[in-house]
mmCIF file of C-alpha atoms in Angstrom:
data_model
loop_
_atom_site.group_PDB
_atom_site.id
_atom_site.type_symbol
_atom_site.label_atom_id
_atom_site.label_comp_id
_atom_site.label_asym_id
_atom_site.label_seq_id
_atom_site.Cartn_x
_atom_site.Cartn_y
_atom_site.Cartn_z
ATOM 1 C CA UNK A 386 10.153 -17.185 -25.103
ATOM 2 C CA UNK A 387 8.405 -14.366 -26.797
ATOM 3 C CA UNK A 388 4.687 -14.317 -27.315
ATOM 4 C CA UNK A 389 2.386 -11.994 -29.205
ATOM 5 C CA UNK A 390 1.868 -9.839 -26.136
ATOM 6 C CA UNK A 391 5.572 -9.198 -25.865
ATOM 7 C CA UNK A 392 5.753 -8.310 -29.551
ATOM 8 C CA UNK A 393 2.815 -5.957 -29.073
ATOM 9 C CA UNK A 394 4.568 -4.372 -26.126
ATOM 10 C CA UNK A 395 7.750 -3.922 -28.164
ATOM 11 C CA UNK A 396 5.683 -2.227 -30.870
ATOM 12 C CA UNK A 397 4.151 0.054 -28.238
ATOM 13 C CA UNK A 398 7.572 0.967 -26.894
ATOM 14 C CA UNK A 399 8.835 1.813 -30.359
ATOM 15 C CA UNK A 400 5.724 3.897 -31.014
ATOM 16 C CA UNK A 401 6.119 5.808 -27.779
ATOM 17 C CA UNK A 402 9.698 6.630 -28.636
ATOM 18 C CA UNK A 403 8.799 7.733 -32.149
ATOM 19 C CA UNK A 404 5.935 10.039 -31.143
ATOM 20 C CA UNK A 405 7.154 11.235 -27.781
ATOM 21 C CA UNK A 406 8.507 14.661 -28.722
ATOM 22 C CA UNK A 407 5.504 15.721 -30.828
ATOM 23 C CA UNK A 408 3.089 14.388 -28.252
ATOM 24 C CA UNK A 409 4.810 16.346 -25.510
ATOM 25 C CA UNK A 410 4.541 19.525 -27.547
ATOM 26 C CA UNK A 411 0.801 19.043 -28.040
ATOM 27 C CA UNK A 412 0.402 18.109 -24.395
ATOM 28 C CA UNK A 413 2.136 21.283 -23.265
ATOM 29 C CA UNK A 414 -0.143 23.326 -25.535
ATOM 30 C CA UNK A 415 -3.283 21.582 -24.358
ATOM 31 C CA UNK A 416 -2.440 22.049 -20.696
ATOM 32 C CA UNK A 417 -1.224 25.627 -21.023
ATOM 33 C CA UNK A 418 -3.804 27.854 -19.359
ATOM 34 C CA UNK A 419 -2.320 31.017 -20.812
ATOM 35 C CA UNK A 420 -3.170 29.989 -24.368
ATOM 36 C CA UNK A 421 -6.456 30.599 -26.160
ATOM 37 C CA UNK A 422 -9.096 27.939 -25.427
ATOM 38 C CA UNK A 423 -9.421 27.353 -29.174
ATOM 39 C CA UNK A 424 -5.730 26.464 -29.495
ATOM 40 C CA UNK A 425 -5.837 24.245 -26.426
ATOM 41 C CA UNK A 426 -8.846 22.437 -27.814
ATOM 42 C CA UNK A 427 -7.141 21.874 -31.152
ATOM 43 C CA UNK A 428 -4.061 20.527 -29.382
ATOM 44 C CA UNK A 429 -6.224 18.143 -27.378
ATOM 45 C CA UNK A 430 -7.878 16.933 -30.589
ATOM 46 C CA UNK A 431 -4.447 16.289 -32.073
ATOM 47 C CA UNK A 432 -3.510 14.307 -28.984
ATOM 48 C CA UNK A 433 -6.577 12.153 -29.461
ATOM 49 C CA UNK A 434 -5.557 11.487 -33.060
ATOM 50 C CA UNK A 435 -2.401 9.626 -32.079
ATOM 51 C CA UNK A 436 -2.572 5.879 -32.371
ATOM 52 C CA UNK A 437 -2.810 3.457 -29.516
ATOM 53 C CA UNK A 438 0.892 2.652 -29.638
ATOM 54 C CA UNK A 439 2.076 6.154 -28.882
ATOM 55 C CA UNK A 440 0.810 6.546 -25.337
ATOM 56 C CA UNK A 441 3.294 5.700 -22.604
ATOM 57 C CA UNK A 442 0.509 4.126 -20.560
ATOM 58 C CA UNK A 443 0.099 1.369 -23.166
ATOM 59 C CA UNK A 444 3.531 0.063 -22.301
ATOM 60 C CA UNK A 445 3.637 -2.690 -19.735
ATOM 61 C CA UNK A 446 6.711 -4.251 -18.263
ATOM 62 C CA UNK A 447 6.561 -7.940 -19.030
ATOM 63 C CA UNK A 448 8.890 -10.746 -18.051
ATOM 64 C CA UNK A 449 11.935 -10.620 -20.320
ATOM 65 C CA UNK A 450 12.220 -14.415 -20.286
ATOM 66 C CA UNK A 451 8.716 -15.855 -20.167
ATOM 67 C CA UNK A 452 6.688 -12.861 -21.354
ATOM 68 C CA UNK A 453 4.374 -13.105 -18.366
ATOM 69 C CA UNK A 454 2.522 -9.900 -17.566
ATOM 70 C CA UNK A 455 1.793 -10.381 -13.890
ATOM 71 C CA UNK A 456 3.984 -10.892 -10.888
ATOM 72 C CA UNK A 457 6.966 -9.034 -12.329
ATOM 73 C CA UNK A 458 9.851 -8.153 -10.066
ATOM 74 C CA UNK A 459 10.705 -4.761 -11.487
ATOM 75 C CA UNK A 460 14.340 -4.609 -10.492
ATOM 76 C CA UNK A 461 15.137 -7.648 -12.627
ATOM 77 C CA UNK A 462 12.353 -7.450 -15.201
ATOM 78 C CA UNK A 463 11.455 -11.069 -14.487
ATOM 79 C CA UNK A 464 8.301 -12.823 -13.433
ATOM 80 C CA UNK A 465 8.353 -14.403 -10.004
ATOM 81 C CA UNK A 466 8.914 -17.876 -11.418
ATOM 82 C CA UNK A 467 11.673 -16.880 -13.856
ATOM 83 C CA UNK A 468 13.234 -14.903 -11.053
ATOM 84 C CA UNK A 469 13.235 -17.927 -8.784
ATOM 85 C CA UNK A 470 14.725 -20.175 -11.460
ATOM 86 C CA UNK A 471 17.469 -17.692 -12.283
ATOM 87 C CA UNK A 472 18.207 -16.949 -8.650
ATOM 88 C CA UNK A 473 18.459 -20.636 -7.754
ATOM 89 C CA UNK A 474 20.783 -21.146 -10.717
ATOM 90 C CA UNK A 475 22.972 -18.388 -9.281
ATOM 91 C CA UNK A 476 22.588 -16.159 -12.327
ATOM 92 C CA UNK A 477 21.482 -13.098 -10.365
ATOM 93 C CA UNK A 478 24.444 -11.563 -8.561
ATOM 94 C CA UNK A 479 23.738 -10.747 -4.931
ATOM 95 C CA UNK A 480 20.519 -12.746 -4.786
ATOM 96 C CA UNK A 481 20.450 -15.819 -2.603
ATOM 97 C CA UNK A 482 17.850 -17.824 -0.824
ATOM 98 C CA UNK A 483 16.910 -16.611 2.631
ATOM 99 C CA UNK A 484 17.543 -18.968 5.469
ATOM 100 C CA UNK A 485 17.493 -18.303 9.185
ATOM 101 C CA UNK B 500 2.230 54.069 0.124
ATOM 102 C CA UNK B 501 2.155 50.616 -1.383
ATOM 103 C CA UNK B 502 0.945 47.788 0.773
ATOM 104 C CA UNK B 503 3.160 44.961 1.916
ATOM 105 C CA UNK B 504 1.542 42.571 -0.548
ATOM 106 C CA UNK B 505 2.286 44.670 -3.605
ATOM 107 C CA UNK B 506 5.789 45.274 -2.331
ATOM 108 C CA UNK B 507 6.401 41.558 -2.032
ATOM 109 C CA UNK B 508 4.967 41.057 -5.485
ATOM 110 C CA UNK B 509 7.297 43.658 -6.887
ATOM 111 C CA UNK B 510 10.170 41.941 -5.144
ATOM 112 C CA UNK B 511 9.297 38.594 -6.734
ATOM 113 C CA UNK B 512 8.972 40.240 -10.100
ATOM 114 C CA UNK B 513 12.398 41.769 -9.744
ATOM 115 C CA UNK B 514 13.826 38.452 -8.600
ATOM 116 C CA UNK B 515 12.383 36.750 -11.638
ATOM 117 C CA UNK B 516 13.838 39.380 -13.930
ATOM 118 C CA UNK B 517 17.240 39.028 -12.296
ATOM 119 C CA UNK B 518 17.447 35.254 -12.233
ATOM 120 C CA UNK B 519 15.663 34.772 -15.560
ATOM 121 C CA UNK B 520 12.798 32.727 -14.183
ATOM 122 C CA UNK B 521 9.232 33.207 -15.376
ATOM 123 C CA UNK B 522 7.019 35.451 -13.268
ATOM 124 C CA UNK B 523 3.757 33.652 -12.652
ATOM 125 C CA UNK B 524 1.933 35.211 -9.683
ATOM 126 C CA UNK B 525 -1.377 33.430 -10.347
ATOM 127 C CA UNK B 526 0.310 30.001 -10.636
ATOM 128 C CA UNK B 527 -1.339 29.427 -14.010
ATOM 129 C CA UNK B 528 -0.464 26.102 -15.664
ATOM 130 C CA UNK B 529 1.906 26.771 -18.526
ATOM 131 C CA UNK B 530 2.557 23.195 -19.562
ATOM 132 C CA UNK B 531 6.239 23.659 -18.817
ATOM 133 C CA UNK B 532 6.431 20.494 -16.775
ATOM 134 C CA UNK B 533 5.687 18.398 -19.862
ATOM 135 C CA UNK B 534 8.515 20.073 -21.716
ATOM 136 C CA UNK B 535 10.889 19.931 -18.772
ATOM 137 C CA UNK B 536 10.429 16.227 -18.048
ATOM 138 C CA UNK B 537 13.030 13.927 -19.545
ATOM 139 C CA UNK B 538 12.078 11.694 -22.456
ATOM 140 C CA UNK B 539 11.065 8.189 -21.455
ATOM 141 C CA UNK B 540 11.057 6.546 -24.880
ATOM 142 C CA UNK B 541 14.754 5.647 -25.223
ATOM 143 C CA UNK B 542 14.779 3.804 -21.891
ATOM 144 C CA UNK B 543 11.465 2.084 -22.727
ATOM 145 C CA UNK B 544 12.843 0.675 -25.963
ATOM 146 C CA UNK B 545 15.806 -0.798 -24.113
ATOM 147 C CA UNK B 546 13.669 -2.878 -21.702
ATOM 148 C CA UNK B 547 13.731 -6.206 -23.536
ATOM 149 C CA UNK B 548 17.217 -7.574 -24.187
ATOM 150 C CA UNK B 549 17.952 -7.791 -27.892
ATOM 151 C CA UNK B 550 17.914 -11.340 -29.126
ATOM 152 C CA UNK B 551 19.646 -12.361 -32.321
ATOM 153 C CA UNK B 552 17.537 -14.882 -34.257
ATOM 154 C CA UNK B 553 19.304 -18.195 -34.731
ATOM 155 C CA UNK B 554 18.539 -18.170 -38.459
ATOM 156 C CA UNK B 555 20.672 -15.047 -38.742
ATOM 157 C CA UNK B 556 23.525 -16.650 -36.831
ATOM 158 C CA UNK B 557 23.295 -19.711 -39.032
ATOM 159 C CA UNK B 558 23.313 -17.578 -42.158
ATOM 160 C CA UNK B 559 26.412 -15.682 -41.050
ATOM 161 C CA UNK B 560 28.309 -18.612 -39.540
ATOM 162 C CA UNK B 561 27.128 -21.232 -42.012
ATOM 163 C CA UNK B 562 30.337 -23.233 -41.706
ATOM 164 C CA UNK B 563 29.944 -23.783 -37.965
ATOM 165 C CA UNK B 564 26.974 -26.152 -38.266
ATOM 166 C CA UNK B 565 24.911 -24.535 -35.530
ATOM 167 C CA UNK B 566 21.871 -26.646 -34.723
ATOM 168 C CA UNK B 567 18.501 -24.974 -34.286
ATOM 169 C CA UNK B 568 17.160 -27.603 -31.892
ATOM 170 C CA UNK B 569 13.752 -25.989 -31.504
ATOM 171 C CA UNK B 570 13.139 -25.871 -35.259
ATOM 172 C CA UNK B 571 14.330 -29.467 -35.668
ATOM 173 C CA UNK B 572 11.996 -30.570 -32.909
ATOM 174 C CA UNK B 573 9.113 -28.819 -34.642
ATOM 175 C CA UNK B 574 9.845 -30.445 -38.001
ATOM 176 C CA UNK B 575 10.142 -33.837 -36.310
ATOM 177 C CA UNK B 576 6.810 -33.317 -34.596
ATOM 178 C CA UNK B 577 5.123 -32.416 -37.895
ATOM 179 C CA UNK B 578 6.478 -35.575 -39.543
ATOM 180 C CA UNK B 579 5.306 -37.594 -36.568
ATOM 181 C CA UNK B 580 1.794 -36.138 -36.725
ATOM 182 C CA UNK B 581 1.546 -36.779 -40.452
ATOM 183 C CA UNK B 582 2.523 -40.414 -39.900
ATOM 184 C CA UNK B 583 -0.390 -40.820 -37.555
ATOM 185 C CA UNK B 584 -2.703 -38.998 -39.930
ATOM 186 C CA UNK B 585 -3.063 -36.060 -37.557
ATOM 187 C CA UNK B 586 -1.331 -33.466 -39.697
ATOM 188 C CA UNK B 587 -2.702 -30.167 -40.918
ATOM 189 C CA UNK B 588 -5.417 -30.479 -43.574
ATOM 190 C CA UNK B 589 -4.470 -29.855 -47.190
ATOM 191 C CA UNK B 590 -5.229 -26.473 -48.596
ATOM 192 C CA UNK B 591 -8.305 -26.184 -50.779
ATOM 193 C CA UNK B 592 -7.521 -25.566 -54.437
ATOM 194 C CA UNK B 593 -10.802 -23.818 -55.215
ATOM 195 C CA UNK B 594 -11.444 -20.493 -53.693
ATOM 196 C CA UNK B 595 -13.809 -20.736 -50.756
ATOM 197 C CA UNK B 596 -17.005 -18.787 -50.968
ATOM 198 C CA UNK B 597 -16.855 -15.486 -49.227
ATOM 199 C CA UNK B 598 -18.673 -15.467 -45.959
ATOM 200 C CA UNK B 599 -19.254 -11.893 -44.879
ATOM 201 C CA UNK B 600 -16.382 -10.246 -43.104
ATOM 202 C CA UNK B 601 -13.223 -12.177 -42.406
ATOM 203 C CA UNK B 602 -11.629 -11.991 -38.977
ATOM 204 C CA UNK B 603 -12.176 -9.193 -36.543
ATOM 205 C CA UNK B 604 -11.087 -6.347 -38.755
ATOM 206 C CA UNK B 605 -7.776 -4.578 -38.930
ATOM 207 C CA UNK B 606 -5.879 -4.061 -35.747
ATOM 208 C CA UNK B 607 -3.705 -1.053 -35.413
#
């Protein structure tokens, strides 16, 4: 199941990839203390001009099955419920229900 | 005679020249860490597994009669709703009068 939030996240990921190199260059300029303040300021302004979907912080790991944004188990990229369903179905190698 | 501090500084300078590292005695930020860090974009794009839309599969393998059960269910539901008179309203033929701004503006 994909929902609009997943599609938005995919768009953000694509944007980050597309703008990453240029953004890094501006970031390095803006943070470089050996450069002229004027240049650093200009670089910072350029950084602000990038769209929303170019910042890596916009990207959020969502459940790859249900699209849920909370309760994600990072190692599998699944929400806690999808994880449970998959694990109980035996589709996650090495994962089994604890019992003692 | 030079003090110990200047001697040590000279030593570091020489070391930097020898091993081709940048000499930065004041520890000024040069922004190098942003250039040195690996790119995160390619891995980010690969997070969601690529899904092939069933319409595409049907178009390619048209002779295999693959059933799109979800789409069929949807069409069935629409027919069912229409039977009960609960379907979507018909579109207006005349253009509706403009009422200020439509929607919440463009989203980027």
